[in-house]
Amino acid sequence: MSNTAFIPISKPSITALEMEKVTAAVRSGWISSLGPFVDGFEKAFAEFCQVEYAVSVSNGTNALHLALVVLGVGLGDEVIIPDLTFVATANAVTYTGARVVCVDVDAQTLVMDPKALEKAITPKTKAIIPVHLYGHPAPMPNILKIARRHNIAVIEDAAEAHGACLDSKPVGVWGDVAIFSFYGNKNFTTGEGGMLVTSQSEINHRARYLRDHAMSGDKRYWHEVVGFNYRMTNLQAALGVAQLERAEEILEKKKNIFKRYHENLSELSGVTLNPVASKNVEPVYWMICFQHNSFTENARNAFMDQLKKEGIDSRPFFYPISMMPMYDYVKAETPVTYAVSVKGLNLPSYVDLSVEEIDKICVVIKKLLQ
Ligand SMILES: *Cc1c(COP(=O)(O)O)cnc(C)c1O
């Protein structure tokens, strides 16, 4: 490896297995949204998540939108999300006509704080979307207790957390519905793609119906409600089947990447990385999270520029949703979100990152922090 090679933040892991399956899909002529890989991917993913049903869709954002529509969320409703998340969580709510309500996150885990959630519930609250941010599971038992007390539906946004576990149960089994993304930088990728999972047969049926233009089952080209084309193609699913066969390998490699960063950086004063696993919480390491307690937004950005000059890519933490112009109406009191958002960045985290590259990145970080 040359010293001057640029290390990107993210890169999909594509092997001969992916090539073989995608080629088989192309050769078969089943390149659209019917085909054996679609069914195979759905079955394998349902098994992976220990749920009854998995419904493949064209991306994670559409999976969220579909989940909300299936649960009957619409105009006049409120949906509670964490203020620290990718914008898609909020936008999917907006597509339905419902209003976004943002609550704060926990400073250590960066996921929804149940105490803040409880305070944000109103008679209009129709759904709660906890996000398993950067691969760390949200505290689902506490969130579900609150949701059940108020009879509110829960959608897990597990777009970044395939394979993470809580109390030995994977994310995706906890909510009424959960969604996953298979975008190019996610733990498993199909290029673009998403999945809605559930163990409730009514939700499964409704999601399949709406995914395919709400076409009547026994009268073709008859439609009684406005549906969507949110289908995944057999080509994407072929990639997904291969990635899922490699699930253990992929997640293990990401765990080792975190371990190596942790060994190198966790003793540095002022530095915080992703939380380590505990008895009840087994995160996956979608992206390495790096925070320094001395960082202001400018200092963090200057640090990222310096990394780039050294050939190392990075990206800032998400900005608070409530800070963005289109969510100006969201009057959130979310001090933790605002504080961590400016202090945090993600470091190169992809599966094929070598130990030598991680060590090189850490040497540069130590030099920059001196
Ligand atoms: C990636 C992501 C999504 C959206 O998934 P796409 O497949 O990119 O549409 C939703 N929520 C979170 C938290 C994400 O990281």
mmCIF file of C-alpha atoms and ligand atoms in Angstrom:
data_model
loop_
_atom_site.group_PDB
_atom_site.id
_atom_site.type_symbol
_atom_site.label_atom_id
_atom_site.label_comp_id
_atom_site.label_asym_id
_atom_site.label_seq_id
_atom_site.Cartn_x
_atom_site.Cartn_y
_atom_site.Cartn_z
ATOM 1 C CA MET A 1 0.000 0.000 0.000
ATOM 2 C CA SER A 2 1.398 3.401 -0.917
ATOM 3 C CA ASN A 3 1.578 6.059 1.790
ATOM 4 C CA THR A 4 -0.151 8.590 -0.373
ATOM 5 C CA ALA A 5 -3.256 6.482 -1.099
ATOM 6 C CA PHE A 6 -6.389 8.356 -0.063
ATOM 7 C CA ILE A 7 -8.430 6.480 2.530
ATOM 8 C CA PRO A 8 -12.148 7.021 1.894
ATOM 9 C CA ILE A 9 -14.714 7.062 4.696
ATOM 10 C CA SER A 10 -16.730 4.292 3.121
ATOM 11 C CA LYS A 11 -16.503 1.677 0.376
ATOM 12 C CA PRO A 12 -18.777 -1.288 -0.343
ATOM 13 C CA SER A 13 -17.312 -4.777 0.084
ATOM 14 C CA ILE A 14 -17.942 -6.572 -3.212
ATOM 15 C CA THR A 15 -16.515 -10.074 -3.703
ATOM 16 C CA ALA A 16 -16.767 -12.838 -6.307
ATOM 17 C CA LEU A 17 -19.976 -13.996 -4.602
ATOM 18 C CA GLU A 18 -21.754 -10.686 -5.332
ATOM 19 C CA MET A 19 -20.459 -10.773 -8.937
ATOM 20 C CA GLU A 20 -21.701 -14.321 -9.388
ATOM 21 C CA LYS A 21 -25.208 -13.638 -8.105
ATOM 22 C CA VAL A 22 -25.718 -10.337 -9.928
ATOM 23 C CA THR A 23 -24.458 -11.944 -13.137
ATOM 24 C CA ALA A 24 -26.884 -14.830 -12.656
ATOM 25 C CA ALA A 25 -29.734 -12.333 -12.216
ATOM 26 C CA VAL A 26 -28.790 -10.436 -15.386
ATOM 27 C CA ARG A 27 -28.371 -13.664 -17.376
ATOM 28 C CA SER A 28 -31.760 -14.974 -16.200
ATOM 29 C CA GLY A 29 -33.591 -12.033 -17.748
ATOM 30 C CA TRP A 30 -35.313 -11.351 -14.400
ATOM 31 C CA ILE A 31 -33.942 -7.840 -14.014
ATOM 32 C CA SER A 32 -37.032 -6.017 -12.793
ATOM 33 C CA SER A 33 -38.915 -6.505 -9.552
ATOM 34 C CA LEU A 34 -40.066 -10.089 -10.056
ATOM 35 C CA GLY A 35 -37.547 -12.865 -9.592
ATOM 36 C CA PRO A 36 -36.162 -15.503 -7.276
ATOM 37 C CA PHE A 37 -33.569 -13.233 -5.634
ATOM 38 C CA VAL A 38 -36.292 -10.860 -4.378
ATOM 39 C CA ASP A 39 -38.113 -13.713 -2.634
ATOM 40 C CA GLY A 40 -34.845 -15.240 -1.433
ATOM 41 C CA PHE A 41 -33.558 -11.954 -0.031
ATOM 42 C CA GLU A 42 -36.839 -11.279 1.816
ATOM 43 C CA LYS A 43 -36.867 -14.769 3.356
ATOM 44 C CA ALA A 44 -33.207 -14.617 4.360
ATOM 45 C CA PHE A 45 -33.567 -11.125 5.819
ATOM 46 C CA ALA A 46 -36.664 -12.057 7.850
ATOM 47 C CA GLU A 47 -34.656 -14.934 9.293
ATOM 48 C CA PHE A 48 -31.680 -12.663 9.981
ATOM 49 C CA CYS A 49 -33.952 -10.294 11.949
ATOM 50 C CA GLN A 50 -35.936 -13.116 13.625
ATOM 51 C CA VAL A 51 -39.229 -11.677 12.328
ATOM 52 C CA GLU A 52 -42.093 -13.257 10.374
ATOM 53 C CA TYR A 53 -42.086 -10.977 7.334
ATOM 54 C CA ALA A 54 -39.660 -8.842 5.345
ATOM 55 C CA VAL A 55 -40.878 -6.595 2.505
ATOM 56 C CA SER A 56 -38.134 -5.350 0.177
ATOM 57 C CA VAL A 57 -38.394 -1.794 -1.156
ATOM 58 C CA SER A 58 -36.414 0.613 -3.318
ATOM 59 C CA ASN A 59 -34.646 2.427 -0.464
ATOM 60 C CA GLY A 60 -34.721 3.029 3.290
ATOM 61 C CA THR A 61 -36.516 6.365 3.024
ATOM 62 C CA ASN A 62 -39.381 4.720 1.133
ATOM 63 C CA ALA A 63 -39.428 1.933 3.717
ATOM 64 C CA LEU A 64 -39.993 4.573 6.409
ATOM 65 C CA HIS A 65 -42.688 6.307 4.378
ATOM 66 C CA LEU A 66 -44.436 2.999 3.676
ATOM 67 C CA ALA A 67 -44.288 2.019 7.361
ATOM 68 C CA LEU A 68 -45.891 5.320 8.385
ATOM 69 C CA VAL A 69 -48.645 5.047 5.758
ATOM 70 C CA VAL A 70 -49.377 1.425 6.737
ATOM 71 C CA LEU A 71 -49.759 2.538 10.359
ATOM 72 C CA GLY A 72 -52.227 5.210 9.243
ATOM 73 C CA VAL A 73 -50.059 8.253 10.014
ATOM 74 C CA GLY A 74 -51.220 11.391 8.190
ATOM 75 C CA LEU A 75 -52.315 14.993 8.353
ATOM 76 C CA GLY A 76 -52.867 16.270 11.890
ATOM 77 C CA ASP A 77 -50.702 13.592 13.520
ATOM 78 C CA GLU A 78 -47.399 14.025 15.321
ATOM 79 C CA VAL A 79 -44.470 11.637 15.063
ATOM 80 C CA ILE A 80 -41.642 11.716 17.602
ATOM 81 C CA ILE A 81 -38.097 11.226 16.342
ATOM 82 C CA PRO A 82 -34.659 11.910 17.857
ATOM 83 C CA ASP A 83 -33.237 15.321 16.890
ATOM 84 C CA LEU A 84 -29.928 13.627 16.023
ATOM 85 C CA THR A 85 -30.532 11.476 12.940
ATOM 86 C CA PHE A 86 -30.217 11.457 9.166
ATOM 87 C CA VAL A 87 -32.746 13.795 7.541
ATOM 88 C CA ALA A 88 -34.674 10.891 5.935
ATOM 89 C CA THR A 89 -36.236 10.002 9.316
ATOM 90 C CA ALA A 90 -37.873 13.437 9.448
ATOM 91 C CA ASN A 91 -38.653 13.756 5.752
ATOM 92 C CA ALA A 92 -40.578 10.477 5.640
ATOM 93 C CA VAL A 93 -42.845 11.865 8.373
ATOM 94 C CA THR A 94 -43.314 15.065 6.368
ATOM 95 C CA TYR A 95 -44.315 13.105 3.222
ATOM 96 C CA THR A 96 -47.366 11.813 5.121
ATOM 97 C CA GLY A 97 -48.526 15.291 6.127
ATOM 98 C CA ALA A 98 -47.775 14.646 9.801
ATOM 99 C CA ARG A 99 -45.650 16.959 11.924
ATOM 100 C CA VAL A 100 -42.187 16.145 13.194
ATOM 101 C CA VAL A 101 -41.514 16.346 16.940
ATOM 102 C CA CYS A 102 -37.847 16.115 17.948
ATOM 103 C CA VAL A 103 -36.551 14.856 21.288
ATOM 104 C CA ASP A 104 -33.060 14.774 22.711
ATOM 105 C CA VAL A 105 -30.599 11.893 22.712
ATOM 106 C CA ASP A 106 -28.486 10.328 25.421
ATOM 107 C CA ALA A 107 -24.986 11.869 25.578
ATOM 108 C CA GLN A 108 -23.193 8.504 25.744
ATOM 109 C CA THR A 109 -25.121 6.400 23.243
ATOM 110 C CA LEU A 110 -26.473 9.165 20.934
ATOM 111 C CA VAL A 111 -29.871 7.428 20.714
ATOM 112 C CA MET A 112 -33.345 8.568 21.854
ATOM 113 C CA ASP A 113 -33.597 9.467 25.535
ATOM 114 C CA PRO A 114 -36.769 7.794 26.931
ATOM 115 C CA LYS A 115 -37.258 10.556 29.524
ATOM 116 C CA ALA A 116 -37.344 13.172 26.774
ATOM 117 C CA LEU A 117 -39.701 10.955 24.768
ATOM 118 C CA GLU A 118 -42.208 10.687 27.591
ATOM 119 C CA LYS A 119 -42.367 14.485 27.953
ATOM 120 C CA ALA A 120 -43.009 14.999 24.224
ATOM 121 C CA ILE A 121 -46.110 12.812 23.982
ATOM 122 C CA THR A 122 -49.391 14.619 23.263
ATOM 123 C CA PRO A 123 -52.873 13.387 22.301
ATOM 124 C CA LYS A 124 -51.777 13.862 18.654
ATOM 125 C CA THR A 125 -48.763 11.525 18.892
ATOM 126 C CA LYS A 126 -49.393 8.712 16.416
ATOM 127 C CA ALA A 127 -45.981 7.053 16.157
ATOM 128 C CA ILE A 128 -42.486 7.038 17.638
ATOM 129 C CA ILE A 129 -39.379 6.397 15.528
ATOM 130 C CA PRO A 130 -36.339 5.476 17.625
ATOM 131 C CA VAL A 131 -33.165 5.425 15.501
ATOM 132 C CA HIS A 132 -30.341 2.948 16.162
ATOM 133 C CA LEU A 133 -27.821 5.652 15.320
ATOM 134 C CA TYR A 134 -24.396 4.705 13.968
ATOM 135 C CA GLY A 135 -25.217 1.064 14.821
ATOM 136 C CA HIS A 136 -26.029 1.567 18.507
ATOM 137 C CA PRO A 137 -29.417 0.134 19.590
ATOM 138 C CA ALA A 138 -31.919 2.564 21.134
ATOM 139 C CA PRO A 139 -33.243 1.472 24.575
ATOM 140 C CA MET A 140 -36.240 -0.391 23.150
ATOM 141 C CA PRO A 141 -37.628 -1.938 26.385
ATOM 142 C CA ASN A 142 -38.009 1.528 27.952
ATOM 143 C CA ILE A 143 -39.335 3.094 24.764
ATOM 144 C CA LEU A 144 -41.889 0.293 24.277
ATOM 145 C CA LYS A 145 -43.091 0.584 27.873
ATOM 146 C CA ILE A 146 -43.874 4.274 27.307
ATOM 147 C CA ALA A 147 -45.407 3.655 23.851
ATOM 148 C CA ARG A 148 -47.692 0.873 25.130
ATOM 149 C CA ARG A 149 -48.881 2.962 28.059
ATOM 150 C CA HIS A 150 -50.058 5.597 25.558
ATOM 151 C CA ASN A 151 -51.086 3.138 22.826
ATOM 152 C CA ILE A 152 -48.671 4.588 20.258
ATOM 153 C CA ALA A 153 -47.060 2.633 17.394
ATOM 154 C CA VAL A 154 -43.278 2.212 17.228
ATOM 155 C CA ILE A 155 -41.195 2.102 14.044
ATOM 156 C CA GLU A 156 -37.517 1.237 14.509
ATOM 157 C CA ASP A 157 -35.224 3.099 12.117
ATOM 158 C CA ALA A 158 -32.549 0.417 11.870
ATOM 159 C CA ALA A 159 -31.056 1.789 8.636
ATOM 160 C CA GLU A 160 -27.587 1.853 10.246
ATOM 161 C CA ALA A 161 -27.801 -1.141 12.565
ATOM 162 C CA HIS A 162 -28.253 -4.493 10.745
ATOM 163 C CA GLY A 163 -27.380 -7.196 13.259
ATOM 164 C CA ALA A 164 -27.165 -5.057 16.425
ATOM 165 C CA CYS A 165 -28.722 -6.745 19.484
ATOM 166 C CA LEU A 166 -30.431 -5.783 22.722
ATOM 167 C CA ASP A 167 -30.962 -8.404 25.434
ATOM 168 C CA SER A 168 -29.740 -10.951 22.827
ATOM 169 C CA LYS A 169 -32.574 -10.021 20.438
ATOM 170 C CA PRO A 170 -31.754 -8.276 17.138
ATOM 171 C CA VAL A 171 -32.961 -4.800 16.283
ATOM 172 C CA GLY A 172 -36.016 -5.060 14.057
ATOM 173 C CA VAL A 173 -37.997 -7.411 16.354
ATOM 174 C CA TRP A 174 -38.903 -4.750 18.911
ATOM 175 C CA GLY A 175 -41.200 -2.287 17.175
ATOM 176 C CA ASP A 176 -44.484 -2.845 15.344
ATOM 177 C CA VAL A 177 -42.397 -2.285 12.231
ATOM 178 C CA ALA A 178 -38.706 -1.736 11.573
ATOM 179 C CA ILE A 179 -36.919 -0.451 8.498
ATOM 180 C CA PHE A 180 -33.446 -1.017 7.098
ATOM 181 C CA SER A 181 -31.425 0.654 4.336
ATOM 182 C CA PHE A 182 -29.081 -0.991 1.845
ATOM 183 C CA TYR A 183 -27.567 2.223 0.481
ATOM 184 C CA GLY A 184 -23.955 1.900 -0.748
ATOM 185 C CA ASN A 185 -22.385 2.891 2.568
ATOM 186 C CA LYS A 186 -24.612 0.819 4.884
ATOM 187 C CA ASN A 187 -23.502 -2.404 6.641
ATOM 188 C CA PHE A 188 -25.019 -4.494 3.837
ATOM 189 C CA THR A 189 -25.706 -2.902 0.476
ATOM 190 C CA THR A 190 -27.805 -3.485 -2.620
ATOM 191 C CA GLY A 191 -26.650 -0.208 -4.233
ATOM 192 C CA GLU A 192 -29.941 1.435 -3.316
ATOM 193 C CA GLY A 193 -32.508 -0.548 -1.396
ATOM 194 C CA GLY A 194 -34.501 -0.950 1.772
ATOM 195 C CA MET A 195 -36.535 -3.415 3.823
ATOM 196 C CA LEU A 196 -39.588 -3.167 6.026
ATOM 197 C CA VAL A 197 -39.839 -5.956 8.614
ATOM 198 C CA THR A 198 -42.670 -6.934 10.938
ATOM 199 C CA SER A 199 -44.230 -9.943 12.623
ATOM 200 C CA GLN A 200 -47.786 -8.660 12.157
ATOM 201 C CA SER A 201 -49.435 -10.238 9.117
ATOM 202 C CA GLU A 202 -51.784 -7.293 8.509
ATOM 203 C CA ILE A 203 -48.855 -4.880 8.276
ATOM 204 C CA ASN A 204 -47.065 -7.272 5.915
ATOM 205 C CA HIS A 205 -50.099 -7.518 3.603
ATOM 206 C CA ARG A 206 -50.791 -3.802 3.604
ATOM 207 C CA ALA A 207 -47.123 -2.958 2.915
ATOM 208 C CA ARG A 208 -46.957 -5.398 -0.047
ATOM 209 C CA TYR A 209 -50.215 -4.001 -1.440
ATOM 210 C CA LEU A 210 -49.139 -0.338 -1.194
ATOM 211 C CA ARG A 211 -45.603 -1.077 -2.450
ATOM 212 C CA ASP A 212 -47.085 -2.219 -5.776
ATOM 213 C CA HIS A 213 -49.491 0.629 -6.657
ATOM 214 C CA ALA A 214 -52.179 -0.858 -4.384
ATOM 215 C CA MET A 215 -53.171 -3.208 -7.203
ATOM 216 C CA SER A 216 -56.152 -5.384 -6.424
ATOM 217 C CA GLY A 217 -55.162 -9.008 -5.815
ATOM 218 C CA ASP A 218 -57.998 -10.524 -7.832
ATOM 219 C CA LYS A 219 -58.678 -7.811 -10.420
ATOM 220 C CA ARG A 220 -55.562 -6.652 -12.267
ATOM 221 C CA TYR A 221 -55.240 -2.910 -12.924
ATOM 222 C CA TRP A 222 -57.969 -2.122 -10.418
ATOM 223 C CA HIS A 223 -56.909 0.275 -7.637
ATOM 224 C CA GLU A 224 -58.955 1.619 -4.744
ATOM 225 C CA VAL A 225 -56.337 3.726 -2.982
ATOM 226 C CA VAL A 226 -53.229 5.634 -4.071
ATOM 227 C CA GLY A 227 -50.256 3.290 -3.763
ATOM 228 C CA PHE A 228 -46.588 3.588 -4.695
ATOM 229 C CA ASN A 229 -43.963 1.950 -6.825
ATOM 230 C CA TYR A 230 -41.501 1.167 -4.035
ATOM 231 C CA ARG A 231 -40.367 -2.227 -5.366
ATOM 232 C CA MET A 232 -36.794 -3.556 -5.218
ATOM 233 C CA THR A 233 -35.341 -5.127 -8.373
ATOM 234 C CA ASN A 234 -34.092 -8.689 -8.684
ATOM 235 C CA LEU A 235 -30.633 -7.224 -9.517
ATOM 236 C CA GLN A 236 -30.496 -5.358 -6.217
ATOM 237 C CA ALA A 237 -31.800 -8.406 -4.359
ATOM 238 C CA ALA A 238 -29.063 -10.582 -5.928
ATOM 239 C CA LEU A 239 -26.476 -8.260 -4.400
ATOM 240 C CA GLY A 240 -28.399 -8.393 -1.120
ATOM 241 C CA VAL A 241 -28.488 -12.197 -1.018
ATOM 242 C CA ALA A 242 -24.699 -12.283 -1.417
ATOM 243 C CA GLN A 243 -24.148 -9.618 1.264
ATOM 244 C CA LEU A 244 -26.418 -11.456 3.674
ATOM 245 C CA GLU A 245 -24.533 -14.720 3.121
ATOM 246 C CA ARG A 246 -21.479 -12.761 4.272
ATOM 247 C CA ALA A 247 -23.289 -11.055 7.174
ATOM 248 C CA GLU A 248 -21.222 -12.629 9.924
ATOM 249 C CA GLU A 249 -17.939 -11.910 8.156
ATOM 250 C CA ILE A 250 -18.925 -8.282 7.444
ATOM 251 C CA LEU A 251 -20.087 -7.520 10.984
ATOM 252 C CA GLU A 252 -17.088 -9.291 12.545
ATOM 253 C CA LYS A 253 -14.678 -7.250 10.426
ATOM 254 C CA LYS A 254 -16.413 -4.031 11.452
ATOM 255 C CA LYS A 255 -16.177 -5.087 15.089
ATOM 256 C CA ASN A 256 -12.433 -5.631 14.681
ATOM 257 C CA ILE A 257 -12.069 -2.224 13.028
ATOM 258 C CA PHE A 258 -13.678 -0.613 16.058
ATOM 259 C CA LYS A 259 -11.469 -2.671 18.387
ATOM 260 C CA ARG A 260 -8.329 -1.443 16.648
ATOM 261 C CA TYR A 261 -9.431 2.224 16.770
ATOM 262 C CA HIS A 262 -10.359 1.723 20.421
ATOM 263 C CA GLU A 263 -6.941 0.279 21.286
ATOM 264 C CA ASN A 264 -5.248 3.212 19.563
ATOM 265 C CA LEU A 265 -7.410 6.132 20.676
ATOM 266 C CA SER A 266 -9.551 5.413 23.724
ATOM 267 C CA GLU A 267 -6.865 6.453 26.222
ATOM 268 C CA LEU A 268 -6.394 9.898 24.661
ATOM 269 C CA SER A 269 -7.663 12.634 26.929
ATOM 270 C CA GLY A 270 -10.855 14.333 25.731
ATOM 271 C CA VAL A 271 -11.615 11.665 23.132
ATOM 272 C CA THR A 272 -14.874 9.687 23.020
ATOM 273 C CA LEU A 273 -15.509 6.808 20.615
ATOM 274 C CA ASN A 274 -18.621 4.638 20.102
ATOM 275 C CA PRO A 275 -19.775 2.943 23.321
ATOM 276 C CA VAL A 276 -18.323 -0.544 23.774
ATOM 277 C CA ALA A 277 -20.620 -3.562 23.980
ATOM 278 C CA SER A 278 -22.095 -4.518 27.359
ATOM 279 C CA LYS A 279 -23.952 -7.591 28.596
ATOM 280 C CA ASN A 280 -27.296 -6.350 27.257
ATOM 281 C CA VAL A 281 -26.264 -4.126 24.368
ATOM 282 C CA GLU A 282 -24.341 -5.383 21.348
ATOM 283 C CA PRO A 283 -23.881 -2.557 18.873
ATOM 284 C CA VAL A 284 -22.661 -2.985 15.334
ATOM 285 C CA TYR A 285 -20.032 -0.564 14.146
ATOM 286 C CA TRP A 286 -21.587 1.006 11.076
ATOM 287 C CA MET A 287 -19.379 4.057 11.440
ATOM 288 C CA ILE A 288 -16.591 4.891 13.851
ATOM 289 C CA CYS A 289 -17.689 7.894 15.919
ATOM 290 C CA PHE A 290 -14.980 10.252 17.172
ATOM 291 C CA GLN A 291 -15.659 13.204 19.483
ATOM 292 C CA HIS A 292 -13.221 15.574 21.176
ATOM 293 C CA ASN A 293 -14.493 17.579 24.119
ATOM 294 C CA SER A 294 -12.487 20.654 23.106
ATOM 295 C CA PHE A 295 -14.053 20.824 19.637
ATOM 296 C CA THR A 296 -16.198 23.748 18.551
ATOM 297 C CA GLU A 297 -17.778 23.404 15.124
ATOM 298 C CA ASN A 298 -14.903 25.381 13.550
ATOM 299 C CA ALA A 299 -12.234 23.368 15.354
ATOM 300 C CA ARG A 300 -13.922 20.115 14.323
ATOM 301 C CA ASN A 301 -14.102 21.252 10.697
ATOM 302 C CA ALA A 302 -10.450 22.390 10.736
ATOM 303 C CA PHE A 303 -9.503 18.972 12.138
ATOM 304 C CA MET A 304 -11.370 17.280 9.284
ATOM 305 C CA ASP A 305 -9.556 19.510 6.752
ATOM 306 C CA GLN A 306 -6.228 18.500 8.265
ATOM 307 C CA LEU A 307 -7.169 14.830 8.052
ATOM 308 C CA LYS A 308 -8.018 15.326 4.387
ATOM 309 C CA LYS A 309 -4.589 16.910 3.750
ATOM 310 C CA GLU A 310 -3.098 13.724 5.211
ATOM 311 C CA GLY A 311 -5.158 11.625 2.799
ATOM 312 C CA ILE A 312 -7.851 10.610 5.294
ATOM 313 C CA ASP A 313 -11.545 11.102 4.612
ATOM 314 C CA SER A 314 -14.038 11.838 7.408
ATOM 315 C CA ARG A 315 -17.538 13.266 7.772
ATOM 316 C CA PRO A 316 -19.277 15.402 10.391
ATOM 317 C CA PHE A 317 -21.980 14.030 12.696
ATOM 318 C CA PHE A 318 -25.530 14.769 11.562
ATOM 319 C CA TYR A 319 -26.816 18.301 12.227
ATOM 320 C CA PRO A 320 -29.858 18.595 14.489
ATOM 321 C CA ILE A 321 -33.043 18.140 12.453
ATOM 322 C CA SER A 322 -34.635 21.056 14.334
ATOM 323 C CA MET A 323 -31.857 23.350 13.076
ATOM 324 C CA MET A 324 -32.748 22.898 9.404
ATOM 325 C CA PRO A 325 -34.850 25.581 7.675
ATOM 326 C CA MET A 326 -37.750 23.292 6.730
ATOM 327 C CA TYR A 327 -38.028 22.098 10.343
ATOM 328 C CA ASP A 328 -37.933 25.598 11.780
ATOM 329 C CA TYR A 329 -41.418 24.953 13.236
ATOM 330 C CA VAL A 330 -40.016 22.194 15.453
ATOM 331 C CA LYS A 331 -39.336 23.931 18.731
ATOM 332 C CA ALA A 332 -37.087 21.330 20.284
ATOM 333 C CA GLU A 333 -35.206 21.598 23.552
ATOM 334 C CA THR A 334 -32.369 19.287 22.682
ATOM 335 C CA PRO A 335 -29.125 20.565 24.249
ATOM 336 C CA VAL A 336 -27.316 17.213 24.042
ATOM 337 C CA THR A 337 -28.009 16.930 20.303
ATOM 338 C CA TYR A 338 -26.711 20.459 19.678
ATOM 339 C CA ALA A 339 -23.600 19.846 21.790
ATOM 340 C CA VAL A 340 -22.530 16.481 20.317
ATOM 341 C CA SER A 341 -23.432 17.421 16.755
ATOM 342 C CA VAL A 342 -20.560 19.938 16.509
ATOM 343 C CA LYS A 343 -18.030 17.812 18.402
ATOM 344 C CA GLY A 344 -18.385 14.645 16.384
ATOM 345 C CA LEU A 345 -17.054 13.173 13.178
ATOM 346 C CA ASN A 346 -16.954 9.738 11.588
ATOM 347 C CA LEU A 347 -13.688 8.081 10.594
ATOM 348 C CA PRO A 348 -13.066 5.550 7.786
ATOM 349 C CA SER A 349 -15.062 2.463 8.775
ATOM 350 C CA TYR A 350 -15.389 0.200 5.738
ATOM 351 C CA VAL A 351 -15.035 -3.571 5.821
ATOM 352 C CA ASP A 352 -11.824 -3.810 3.776
ATOM 353 C CA LEU A 353 -9.940 -1.194 5.823
ATOM 354 C CA SER A 354 -6.612 -2.750 6.884
ATOM 355 C CA VAL A 355 -5.007 -2.722 10.324
ATOM 356 C CA GLU A 356 -2.107 -0.746 8.820
ATOM 357 C CA GLU A 357 -4.496 1.890 7.508
ATOM 358 C CA ILE A 358 -6.239 2.201 10.887
ATOM 359 C CA ASP A 359 -2.892 2.549 12.636
ATOM 360 C CA LYS A 360 -1.822 5.194 10.123
ATOM 361 C CA ILE A 361 -5.062 7.150 10.697
ATOM 362 C CA CYS A 362 -4.535 6.979 14.462
ATOM 363 C CA VAL A 363 -0.919 8.187 14.218
ATOM 364 C CA VAL A 364 -2.156 11.220 12.255
ATOM 365 C CA ILE A 365 -4.917 11.880 14.802
ATOM 366 C CA LYS A 366 -2.481 11.740 17.704
ATOM 367 C CA LYS A 367 -0.128 14.124 15.886
ATOM 368 C CA LEU A 368 -2.966 16.584 15.144
ATOM 369 C CA LEU A 369 -4.214 16.572 18.727
ATOM 370 C CA GLN A 370 -0.808 17.384 20.238
HETATM 371 C C1 LIG B 1 -29.573 5.782 5.378
HETATM 372 C C2 LIG B 1 -30.619 6.154 6.340
HETATM 373 C C3 LIG B 1 -31.973 6.245 5.990
HETATM 374 C C4 LIG B 1 -32.468 6.216 4.574
HETATM 375 O O1 LIG B 1 -32.063 5.164 3.808
HETATM 376 P P1 LIG B 1 -31.893 5.334 2.219
HETATM 377 O O2 LIG B 1 -31.764 3.925 1.762
HETATM 378 O O3 LIG B 1 -30.644 6.136 2.001
HETATM 379 O O4 LIG B 1 -33.098 6.006 1.685
HETATM 380 C C5 LIG B 1 -32.899 6.472 6.993
HETATM 381 N N1 LIG B 1 -32.533 6.628 8.272
HETATM 382 C C6 LIG B 1 -31.237 6.594 8.648
HETATM 383 C C7 LIG B 1 -30.909 6.764 10.089
HETATM 384 C C8 LIG B 1 -30.236 6.375 7.697
HETATM 385 O O5 LIG B 1 -28.962 6.366 8.072
#
